[in-house]
Tab-separated table of N, CA, C and O in Angstrom:
chain	number	residue	atom	x	y	z
A	1	MET	N	0.759	-1.364	0.047
A	1	MET	CA	0.002	0.128	-0.008
A	1	MET	C	0.967	1.290	-0.025
A	1	MET	O	1.744	1.315	0.798
A	2	THR	N	0.241	2.125	-0.686
A	2	THR	CA	1.474	3.712	-0.857
A	2	THR	C	1.098	4.446	0.117
A	2	THR	O	-0.098	4.213	0.875
A	3	PHE	N	1.866	5.490	0.418
A	3	PHE	CA	1.621	6.486	1.281
A	3	PHE	C	0.214	6.957	1.108
A	3	PHE	O	-0.638	7.079	2.298
A	4	LEU	N	-0.186	7.383	-0.103
A	4	LEU	CA	-1.539	7.834	-0.073
A	4	LEU	C	-2.687	6.733	0.277
A	4	LEU	O	-3.916	7.236	0.672
A	5	GLY	N	-2.544	5.586	-0.069
A	5	GLY	CA	-3.324	4.817	0.403
A	5	GLY	C	-3.510	4.533	1.870
A	5	GLY	O	-4.520	4.664	2.104
A	6	HIS	N	-2.470	4.672	2.488
A	6	HIS	CA	-2.472	4.777	3.957
A	6	HIS	C	-3.567	6.061	4.463
A	6	HIS	O	-3.925	5.945	5.518
A	7	VAL	N	-2.907	7.377	3.781
A	7	VAL	CA	-3.875	8.365	4.378
A	7	VAL	C	-5.046	8.168	4.212
A	7	VAL	O	-6.161	8.566	4.730
A	8	VAL	N	-5.713	7.547	3.022
A	8	VAL	CA	-7.186	7.485	2.596
A	8	VAL	C	-7.686	6.537	3.547
A	8	VAL	O	-8.861	6.437	4.008
A	9	ARG	N	-7.065	5.462	4.091
A	9	ARG	CA	-6.996	4.025	4.951
A	9	ARG	C	-7.806	4.889	6.115
A	9	ARG	O	-8.688	4.645	6.833
A	10	PHE	N	-6.649	5.966	6.703
A	10	PHE	CA	-6.972	6.523	7.917
A	10	PHE	C	-8.254	7.609	8.047
A	10	PHE	O	-8.769	7.703	8.677
A	11	ILE	N	-8.371	8.260	6.730
A	11	ILE	CA	-9.574	9.248	6.689
A	11	ILE	C	-10.825	8.498	6.978
A	11	ILE	O	-11.763	8.600	7.317
A	12	VAL	N	-10.868	7.277	6.015
A	12	VAL	CA	-11.857	6.207	5.767
A	12	VAL	C	-12.327	5.777	7.561
A	12	VAL	O	-13.336	5.665	8.151
A	13	ALA	N	-11.073	5.443	8.091
A	13	ALA	CA	-11.308	4.824	9.860
A	13	ALA	C	-11.734	5.940	10.542
A	13	ALA	O	-12.584	5.615	11.295
A	14	ALA	N	-11.330	7.181	10.035
A	14	ALA	CA	-11.965	8.396	10.848
A	14	ALA	C	-13.271	8.434	10.729
A	14	ALA	O	-14.130	8.862	11.614
A	15	ILE	N	-13.723	8.619	9.703
A	15	ILE	CA	-15.145	8.760	9.215
A	15	ILE	C	-16.024	7.619	9.807
A	15	ILE	O	-17.006	7.889	10.449
A	16	VAL	N	-15.408	6.472	9.962
A	16	VAL	CA	-16.391	5.161	10.498
A	16	VAL	C	-16.394	5.595	12.037
A	16	VAL	O	-17.299	5.196	12.570
A	17	LEU	N	-15.293	6.101	12.744
A	17	LEU	CA	-15.179	6.277	13.925
A	17	LEU	C	-16.305	7.157	14.434
A	17	LEU	O	-17.119	7.137	15.449
A	18	MET	N	-16.750	8.256	13.531
A	18	MET	CA	-17.481	9.207	13.753
A	18	MET	C	-18.722	8.766	13.682
A	18	MET	O	-19.556	9.145	14.473
A	19	ILE	N	-18.988	7.928	12.802
A	19	ILE	CA	-20.096	7.483	12.556
A	19	ILE	C	-20.707	6.447	13.530
A	19	ILE	O	-21.609	6.600	14.336
A	20	VAL	N	-19.858	5.775	14.037
A	20	VAL	CA	-19.555	4.800	15.381
A	20	VAL	C	-20.103	5.557	16.341
A	20	VAL	O	-21.057	5.525	17.386
A	21	GLY	N	-19.326	7.019	16.624
A	21	GLY	CA	-19.937	7.942	17.780
A	21	GLY	C	-21.026	8.066	17.686
A	21	GLY	O	-21.764	8.836	18.780
A	22	PHE	N	-21.605	8.410	16.399
A	22	PHE	CA	-22.899	8.747	16.122
A	22	PHE	C	-24.165	7.568	16.547
A	22	PHE	O	-25.044	7.897	17.313
A	23	ILE	N	-23.720	6.085	16.199
A	23	ILE	CA	-24.745	5.154	16.554
A	23	ILE	C	-24.698	4.676	17.961
A	23	ILE	O	-25.715	4.413	18.433
A	24	VAL	N	-23.343	4.463	18.435
A	24	VAL	CA	-23.177	3.910	19.646
A	24	VAL	C	-23.421	4.589	20.939
A	24	VAL	O	-22.704	5.722	21.187
A	25	PRO	N	-24.233	4.404	21.821
A	25	PRO	CA	-24.335	5.043	22.989
A	25	PRO	C	-23.123	4.890	23.901
A	25	PRO	O	-22.358	3.777	23.711
A	26	GLN	N	-22.692	5.733	24.819
A	26	GLN	CA	-21.660	5.968	25.596
A	26	GLN	C	-20.088	5.659	24.731
A	26	GLN	O	-19.116	5.326	25.489
A	27	PHE	N	-20.075	6.174	23.660
A	27	PHE	CA	-18.974	6.425	22.871
A	27	PHE	C	-19.069	7.688	22.423
A	27	PHE	O	-20.205	7.866	21.283
A	28	SER	N	-18.222	8.487	22.322
A	28	SER	CA	-18.383	9.984	21.749
A	28	SER	C	-16.994	10.537	21.229
A	28	SER	O	-15.882	9.902	21.746
A	29	VAL	N	-17.062	10.717	19.865
A	29	VAL	CA	-15.758	11.383	19.685
A	29	VAL	C	-16.052	13.028	19.202
A	29	VAL	O	-17.067	13.283	18.552
A	30	GLY	N	-14.966	13.734	19.498
A	30	GLY	CA	-15.014	15.133	19.518
A	30	GLY	C	-15.471	15.763	18.068
A	30	GLY	O	-16.115	16.830	17.797
A	31	GLY	N	-14.427	15.183	17.169
A	31	GLY	CA	-14.569	15.859	15.787
A	31	GLY	C	-13.790	14.913	15.128
A	31	GLY	O	-13.313	13.854	15.264
A	32	PHE	N	-13.690	15.461	13.644
A	32	PHE	CA	-12.787	14.731	12.780
A	32	PHE	C	-11.392	14.697	13.178
A	32	PHE	O	-11.016	13.436	13.137
A	33	TRP	N	-10.923	15.601	13.773
A	33	TRP	CA	-9.209	15.447	14.010
A	33	TRP	C	-9.272	14.236	15.175
A	33	TRP	O	-8.093	13.733	15.453
A	34	SER	N	-10.129	14.535	16.217
A	34	SER	CA	-9.989	13.266	17.240
A	34	SER	C	-10.161	12.018	16.930
A	34	SER	O	-9.576	11.265	16.993
A	35	ALA	N	-11.186	11.776	15.932
A	35	ALA	CA	-11.194	10.711	15.442
A	35	ALA	C	-10.240	10.209	14.492
A	35	ALA	O	-9.720	9.079	14.479
A	36	LEU	N	-9.406	11.048	13.558
A	36	LEU	CA	-8.325	10.837	12.839
A	36	LEU	C	-7.222	10.248	13.829
A	36	LEU	O	-6.458	9.268	13.607
A	37	PHE	N	-7.000	11.135	14.962
A	37	PHE	CA	-6.060	10.841	16.035
A	37	PHE	C	-6.318	9.349	16.662
A	37	PHE	O	-5.451	8.763	16.671
A	38	LEU	N	-7.411	9.086	16.940
A	38	LEU	CA	-8.240	7.784	17.532
A	38	LEU	C	-7.793	6.673	16.555
A	38	LEU	O	-7.531	5.635	17.051
A	39	ALA	N	-8.032	6.811	15.187
A	39	ALA	CA	-7.764	5.913	14.286
A	39	ALA	C	-6.130	5.447	14.458
A	39	ALA	O	-5.688	4.372	14.345
A	40	LEU	N	-5.258	6.604	14.343
A	40	LEU	CA	-3.915	6.142	14.573
A	40	LEU	C	-3.542	5.332	15.826
A	40	LEU	O	-2.650	4.638	15.758
A	41	VAL	N	-4.136	5.897	16.879
A	41	VAL	CA	-3.872	5.465	18.133
A	41	VAL	C	-4.252	3.746	18.232
A	41	VAL	O	-3.442	2.678	18.774
A	42	ILE	N	-5.585	3.622	17.580
A	42	ILE	CA	-5.965	2.400	17.672
A	42	ILE	C	-5.265	1.447	16.564
A	42	ILE	O	-4.873	0.053	17.034
A	43	ALA	N	-4.707	1.974	15.551
A	43	ALA	CA	-3.738	1.101	14.754
A	43	ALA	C	-2.345	0.848	15.488
A	43	ALA	O	-1.940	-0.194	15.491
A	44	ALA	N	-2.046	2.110	16.010
A	44	ALA	CA	-0.628	1.653	16.845
A	44	ALA	C	-0.998	0.905	17.904
A	44	ALA	O	0.345	-0.049	18.210
A	45	LEU	N	-1.626	0.599	18.835
A	45	LEU	CA	-1.890	-0.080	19.952
A	45	LEU	C	-2.044	-1.258	19.223
A	45	LEU	O	-1.821	-2.191	19.934
A	46	GLY	N	-2.980	-1.365	18.219
A	46	GLY	CA	-2.895	-2.804	17.652
A	46	GLY	C	-1.747	-3.893	16.969
A	46	GLY	O	-1.418	-4.629	17.445
A	47	TRP	N	-1.098	-2.609	16.678
A	47	TRP	CA	0.605	-3.155	16.093
A	47	TRP	C	1.303	-3.792	17.491
A	47	TRP	O	2.191	-4.697	17.042
A	48	ILE	N	1.233	-2.954	18.546
A	48	ILE	CA	2.260	-3.505	19.619
A	48	ILE	C	1.519	-4.595	20.110
A	48	ILE	O	2.335	-5.436	20.408
A	49	ILE	N	0.174	-4.551	20.240
A	49	ILE	CA	-0.438	-5.949	20.719
A	49	ILE	C	-0.053	-7.092	19.818
A	49	ILE	O	0.344	-7.912	20.406
A	50	GLU	N	-0.100	-6.899	18.723
A	50	GLU	CA	0.376	-8.036	17.572
A	50	GLU	C	1.894	-8.524	17.944
A	50	GLU	O	2.035	-9.520	17.618
A	51	GLY	N	2.522	-7.526	17.980
A	51	GLY	CA	3.944	-7.581	18.162
A	51	GLY	C	4.231	-8.387	19.530
A	51	GLY	O	5.031	-8.825	19.358
A	52	ILE	N	3.664	-7.979	20.454
A	52	ILE	CA	3.875	-8.844	21.636
A	52	ILE	C	3.576	-10.169	21.733
A	52	ILE	O	3.751	-10.931	22.160
A	53	PHE	N	2.148	-10.024	21.614
A	53	PHE	CA	1.127	-11.623	21.820
A	53	PHE	C	1.221	-12.374	20.264
A	53	PHE	O	0.907	-13.517	20.401
A	54	GLY	N	1.263	-11.819	19.263
A	54	GLY	CA	1.276	-12.585	18.107
A	54	GLY	C	-0.327	-12.141	17.363
A	54	GLY	O	-1.144	-11.493	18.134
A	55	LYS	N	-0.360	-12.656	16.219
A	55	LYS	CA	-1.665	-12.321	15.406
A	55	LYS	C	-2.877	-12.629	15.886
A	55	LYS	O	-3.782	-12.181	15.710
A	56	ARG	N	-2.835	-13.749	16.384
A	56	ARG	CA	-4.356	-14.404	17.277
A	56	ARG	C	-4.878	-13.318	18.290
A	56	ARG	O	-5.990	-13.531	18.591
A	57	VAL	N	-3.935	-12.549	18.956
A	57	VAL	CA	-4.598	-11.688	20.262
A	57	VAL	C	-4.626	-10.192	19.676
A	57	VAL	O	-4.434	-9.236	20.501
A	58	THR	N	-4.678	-10.008	18.459
A	58	THR	CA	-4.634	-8.637	17.677
A	58	THR	C	-6.053	-8.084	17.714
A	58	THR	O	-7.183	-8.985	17.421
A	59	PRO	N	-6.461	-6.905	17.861
A	59	PRO	CA	-7.602	-6.340	17.213
A	59	PRO	C	-8.284	-6.935	16.131
A	59	PRO	O	-9.304	-6.965	15.706
A	60	PHE	N	-7.256	-7.321	15.139
A	60	PHE	CA	-7.632	-7.260	14.109
A	60	PHE	C	-7.645	-9.017	13.415
A	60	PHE	O	-7.920	-9.529	12.613
A	61	GLY	N	-7.624	-9.787	14.852
A	61	GLY	CA	-7.522	-11.338	14.513
A	61	GLY	C	-8.785	-11.704	14.536
A	61	GLY	O	-10.066	-10.593	15.016
A	62	ARG	N	-9.178	-12.597	14.317
A	62	ARG	CA	-10.553	-13.080	14.187
A	62	ARG	C	-11.001	-13.812	15.887
A	62	ARG	O	-10.433	-14.474	16.227
A	63	GLY	N	-12.286	-14.034	15.779
A	63	GLY	CA	-12.835	-14.510	17.212
A	63	GLY	C	-12.989	-13.838	18.271
A	63	GLY	O	-12.841	-12.832	18.373
A	64	ILE	N	-13.263	-14.443	19.389
A	64	ILE	CA	-13.614	-13.606	20.508
A	64	ILE	C	-12.475	-12.771	21.440
A	64	ILE	O	-12.700	-11.897	21.932
A	65	VAL	N	-11.357	-13.673	21.298
A	65	VAL	CA	-10.151	-12.885	21.645
A	65	VAL	C	-9.522	-11.457	20.982
A	65	VAL	O	-9.151	-10.651	21.640
A	66	GLY	N	-10.086	-11.779	19.724
A	66	GLY	CA	-9.779	-10.577	18.935
A	66	GLY	C	-10.945	-9.161	19.309
A	66	GLY	O	-10.380	-8.282	19.062
A	67	PHE	N	-12.012	-9.850	19.425
A	67	PHE	CA	-13.175	-9.221	19.655
A	67	PHE	C	-12.527	-8.337	21.021
A	67	PHE	O	-12.901	-6.908	21.174
A	68	ILE	N	-12.450	-8.943	21.905
A	68	ILE	CA	-12.071	-8.548	23.591
A	68	ILE	C	-11.037	-7.708	23.337
A	68	ILE	O	-10.850	-6.383	24.062
A	69	ALA	N	-9.984	-7.759	22.487
A	69	ALA	CA	-8.667	-6.908	22.307
A	69	ALA	C	-9.196	-5.795	21.639
A	69	ALA	O	-8.601	-4.682	22.265
A	70	SER	N	-9.871	-5.640	20.564
A	70	SER	CA	-10.497	-4.754	19.899
A	70	SER	C	-11.261	-3.886	21.038
A	70	SER	O	-10.932	-2.720	21.143
A	71	ALA	N	-12.074	-4.201	21.896
A	71	ALA	CA	-12.811	-3.438	22.709
A	71	ALA	C	-12.016	-2.853	23.932
A	71	ALA	O	-11.953	-1.746	24.145
A	72	ALA	N	-10.850	-3.566	24.178
A	72	ALA	CA	-9.824	-3.148	25.217
A	72	ALA	C	-8.718	-1.713	24.440
A	72	ALA	O	-8.795	-0.841	24.986
A	73	VAL	N	-8.626	-2.105	23.269
A	73	VAL	CA	-7.982	-1.001	22.733
A	73	VAL	C	-8.669	0.214	22.553
A	73	VAL	O	-7.978	1.254	22.489
A	74	ILE	N	-9.621	0.068	22.083
A	74	ILE	CA	-10.734	1.455	21.891
A	74	ILE	C	-11.118	1.699	23.506
A	74	ILE	O	-10.870	3.371	23.450
A	75	TRP	N	-11.079	1.123	24.373
A	75	TRP	CA	-11.157	1.666	25.589
A	75	TRP	C	-10.176	2.384	25.970
A	75	TRP	O	-10.014	3.582	26.635
A	76	ILE	N	-8.789	1.592	26.081
A	76	ILE	CA	-7.551	2.511	26.389
A	76	ILE	C	-7.114	3.682	25.591
A	76	ILE	O	-6.550	4.574	26.073
A	77	ALA	N	-7.574	3.469	24.392
A	77	ALA	CA	-7.128	4.931	23.367
A	77	ALA	C	-7.700	5.882	23.967
A	77	ALA	O	-7.377	7.263	23.797
A	78	GLN	N	-9.058	5.955	24.560
A	78	GLN	CA	-9.695	7.062	24.988
A	78	GLN	C	-8.830	8.041	26.092
A	78	GLN	O	-8.729	9.173	26.074
A	79	PHE	N	-7.694	7.187	26.795
A	79	PHE	CA	-6.863	8.013	27.614
A	79	PHE	C	-6.084	8.646	26.997
A	79	PHE	O	-5.057	9.422	27.713
A	80	ILE	N	-5.494	8.577	25.648
A	80	ILE	CA	-4.484	8.935	24.769
A	80	ILE	C	-4.935	10.421	23.924
A	80	ILE	O	-4.246	11.130	24.071
A	81	VAL	N	-6.042	9.997	23.355
A	81	VAL	CA	-6.667	11.008	22.639
A	81	VAL	C	-7.911	11.880	23.368
A	81	VAL	O	-8.768	11.678	23.719
A	82	GLY	N	-7.667	13.149	23.003
A	82	GLY	CA	-8.697	14.311	23.842
A	82	GLY	C	-9.497	14.271	23.124
A	82	GLY	O	-9.668	14.183	21.612
A	83	GLY	N	-10.932	14.541	23.637
A	83	GLY	CA	-12.185	14.641	22.888
A	83	GLY	C	-12.737	13.490	22.654
A	83	GLY	O	-13.979	13.166	22.145
A	84	VAL	N	-12.283	12.215	23.355
A	84	VAL	CA	-13.017	11.051	23.165
A	84	VAL	C	-13.306	10.516	24.531
A	84	VAL	O	-12.715	10.379	25.647
A	85	THR	N	-14.544	10.032	24.762
A	85	THR	CA	-14.958	9.391	25.703
A	85	THR	C	-15.725	7.857	25.545
A	85	THR	O	-16.588	8.218	24.790
A	86	VAL	N	-15.381	6.998	26.251
A	86	VAL	CA	-15.965	5.545	25.889
A	86	VAL	C	-16.294	4.821	27.752
A	86	VAL	O	-15.420	5.015	28.350
A	87	THR	N	-17.071	3.998	27.579
A	87	THR	CA	-17.252	3.274	28.777
A	87	THR	C	-17.202	1.986	28.429
A	87	THR	O	-16.993	1.637	27.222
A	88	LEU	N	-17.157	1.014	29.051
A	88	LEU	CA	-16.600	-0.592	28.739
A	88	LEU	C	-17.454	-1.054	27.777
A	88	LEU	O	-17.314	-1.522	26.755
A	89	LEU	N	-19.026	-0.426	28.166
A	89	LEU	CA	-19.939	-1.204	27.282
A	89	LEU	C	-19.934	-0.134	26.093
A	89	LEU	O	-20.062	-1.040	24.894
A	90	GLY	N	-19.517	0.898	25.955
A	90	GLY	CA	-19.590	1.708	24.704
A	90	GLY	C	-18.348	1.098	23.747
A	90	GLY	O	-18.248	0.874	22.570
A	91	ALA	N	-17.166	0.870	24.457
A	91	ALA	CA	-16.206	0.041	23.929
A	91	ALA	C	-16.711	-1.285	23.262
A	91	ALA	O	-16.337	-1.730	21.911
A	92	ILE	N	-17.260	-2.186	23.798
A	92	ILE	CA	-17.833	-3.423	23.255
A	92	ILE	C	-18.743	-3.236	22.092
A	92	ILE	O	-18.587	-3.875	21.317
A	93	LEU	N	-19.655	-2.308	22.148
A	93	LEU	CA	-20.481	-2.013	21.220
A	93	LEU	C	-19.854	-1.425	20.364
A	93	LEU	O	-20.222	-2.020	19.014
A	94	ALA	N	-18.949	-0.564	20.232
A	94	ALA	CA	-17.904	0.025	19.248
A	94	ALA	C	-17.082	-1.087	18.545
A	94	ALA	O	-17.093	-1.242	17.291
A	95	ALA	N	-16.975	-2.039	19.153
A	95	ALA	CA	-16.005	-2.945	18.772
A	95	ALA	C	-16.887	-3.792	17.750
A	95	ALA	O	-16.776	-4.357	16.837
A	96	LEU	N	-18.244	-3.938	18.334
A	96	LEU	CA	-19.174	-4.985	17.411
A	96	LEU	C	-19.581	-4.033	16.485
A	96	LEU	O	-19.647	-4.902	15.138
A	97	VAL	N	-19.594	-2.847	16.491
A	97	VAL	CA	-20.102	-2.237	15.319
A	97	VAL	C	-18.972	-1.818	14.178
A	97	VAL	O	-19.213	-2.247	13.117
A	98	ILE	N	-17.748	-1.705	14.604
A	98	ILE	CA	-16.820	-1.704	13.816
A	98	ILE	C	-16.247	-2.944	12.960
A	98	ILE	O	-16.088	-2.906	11.859
A	99	GLY	N	-16.600	-4.140	14.066
A	99	GLY	CA	-16.652	-5.489	13.470
A	99	GLY	C	-17.461	-5.563	12.182
A	99	GLY	O	-17.285	-6.119	11.083
A	100	ILE	N	-18.781	-5.271	12.154
A	100	ILE	CA	-19.802	-5.496	11.333
A	100	ILE	C	-19.307	-4.401	10.095
A	100	ILE	O	-19.574	-4.978	9.035
A	101	ILE	N	-18.996	-3.424	10.332
A	101	ILE	CA	-18.743	-2.501	9.062
A	101	ILE	C	-17.526	-3.225	8.304
A	101	ILE	O	-17.622	-3.002	7.122
A	102	ASP	N	-16.756	-3.794	9.268
A	102	ASP	CA	-15.606	-4.238	8.523
A	102	ASP	C	-15.874	-5.430	7.659
A	102	ASP	O	-15.057	-6.143	6.723
A	103	LEU	N	-17.196	-6.125	7.971
A	103	LEU	CA	-17.493	-7.415	6.931
A	103	LEU	C	-17.705	-6.693	5.737
A	103	LEU	O	-17.548	-7.545	4.525
A	104	PHE	N	-18.519	-5.684	5.810
A	104	PHE	CA	-18.898	-5.232	4.093
A	104	PHE	C	-18.041	-4.133	3.713
A	104	PHE	O	-17.943	-4.148	2.442
A	105	ILE	N	-16.894	-3.571	4.419
A	105	ILE	CA	-15.650	-2.727	4.130
A	105	ILE	C	-14.422	-2.892	4.360
A	105	ILE	O	-13.791	-2.665	5.367
A	106	PRO	N	-13.891	-4.480	4.176
A	106	PRO	CA	-12.781	-4.937	4.534
A	106	PRO	C	-11.529	-3.982	4.182
A	106	PRO	O	-11.228	-3.785	3.060
A	107	VAL	N	-10.710	-3.923	5.155
A	107	VAL	CA	-9.462	-2.987	5.045
A	107	VAL	C	-8.453	-3.651	5.861
A	107	VAL	O	-8.447	-4.151	6.825
A	108	LYS	N	-7.301	-3.674	4.840
A	108	LYS	CA	-6.094	-4.515	5.804
A	108	LYS	C	-5.471	-3.325	6.533
A	108	LYS	O	-5.275	-2.078	6.280
A	109	THR	N	-4.866	-3.707	7.630
A	109	THR	CA	-4.343	-2.539	8.408
A	109	THR	C	-2.939	-2.576	7.640
A	109	THR	O	-2.405	-3.057	6.934
A	110	PRO	N	-2.393	-1.290	8.183
A	110	PRO	CA	-0.976	-0.942	7.780
A	110	PRO	C	0.100	-2.048	7.757
A	110	PRO	O	0.671	-2.129	7.066
A	111	TYR	N	0.143	-2.788	9.123
A	111	TYR	CA	0.856	-3.809	9.302
A	111	TYR	C	0.705	-5.031	8.428
A	111	TYR	O	1.667	-5.300	7.606
A	112	GLU	N	-0.495	-5.215	8.110
A	112	GLU	CA	-0.654	-6.292	7.084
A	112	GLU	C	-0.655	-6.109	5.967
A	112	GLU	O	0.029	-6.624	4.958
A	113	ALA	N	-0.773	-4.780	5.431
A	113	ALA	CA	-0.652	-4.259	3.865
A	113	ALA	C	0.898	-4.589	3.875
A	113	ALA	O	1.325	-4.491	2.673
A	114	GLY	N	1.711	-4.335	4.526
A	114	GLY	CA	2.982	-3.923	4.702
A	114	GLY	C	4.248	-5.463	4.526
A	114	GLY	O	5.205	-5.471	4.187
A	115	ARG	N	3.361	-6.469	5.038
A	115	ARG	CA	4.174	-7.828	5.129
A	115	ARG	C	3.501	-8.972	4.299
A	115	ARG	O	2.172	-8.701	4.097
A	116	ARG	N	4.244	-9.731	4.010
A	116	ARG	CA	3.646	-10.956	3.450
A	116	ARG	C	3.001	-11.761	4.211
A	116	ARG	O	3.240	-11.979	5.566
A	117	ASP	N	2.024	-12.563	3.815
A	117	ASP	CA	1.224	-13.677	4.622
A	117	ASP	C	2.150	-14.723	5.229
A	117	ASP	O	2.445	-15.707	4.581
A	118	ARG	N	3.035	-14.933	6.426
A	118	ARG	CA	3.555	-15.757	6.705
A	118	ARG	C	2.886	-16.595	8.047
A	118	ARG	O	3.546	-17.667	8.227
A	119	ASP	N	1.754	-16.765	8.223
A	119	ASP	CA	1.175	-17.264	9.198
A	119	ASP	C	0.468	-18.703	8.718
A	119	ASP	O	-0.055	-18.492	7.757
């Protein structure tokens, strides 16, 4: 994926996060810049988790462990990004909605796009 592809991916992720903030109760994003920074933080935290625990325990992995990791990453990201407030229930619901959206609009993470499938 090119640099422009990464930029577009993060802009789309920010828009998705703003939509999720509108749909999901107990999950709010202050504006576009907060959503864009939140997308960057979620990607960075996911990359760190994947580096430490492996692909099966990442927010981008499949299954219940990946779902729980997604909710945890979303909840933790609120402490890093200003203008974002999330409760535990809001993080769980946001992870569910983001997972459903990802079914219809699958996007490779920057980490996945830059590596070959070795697993």
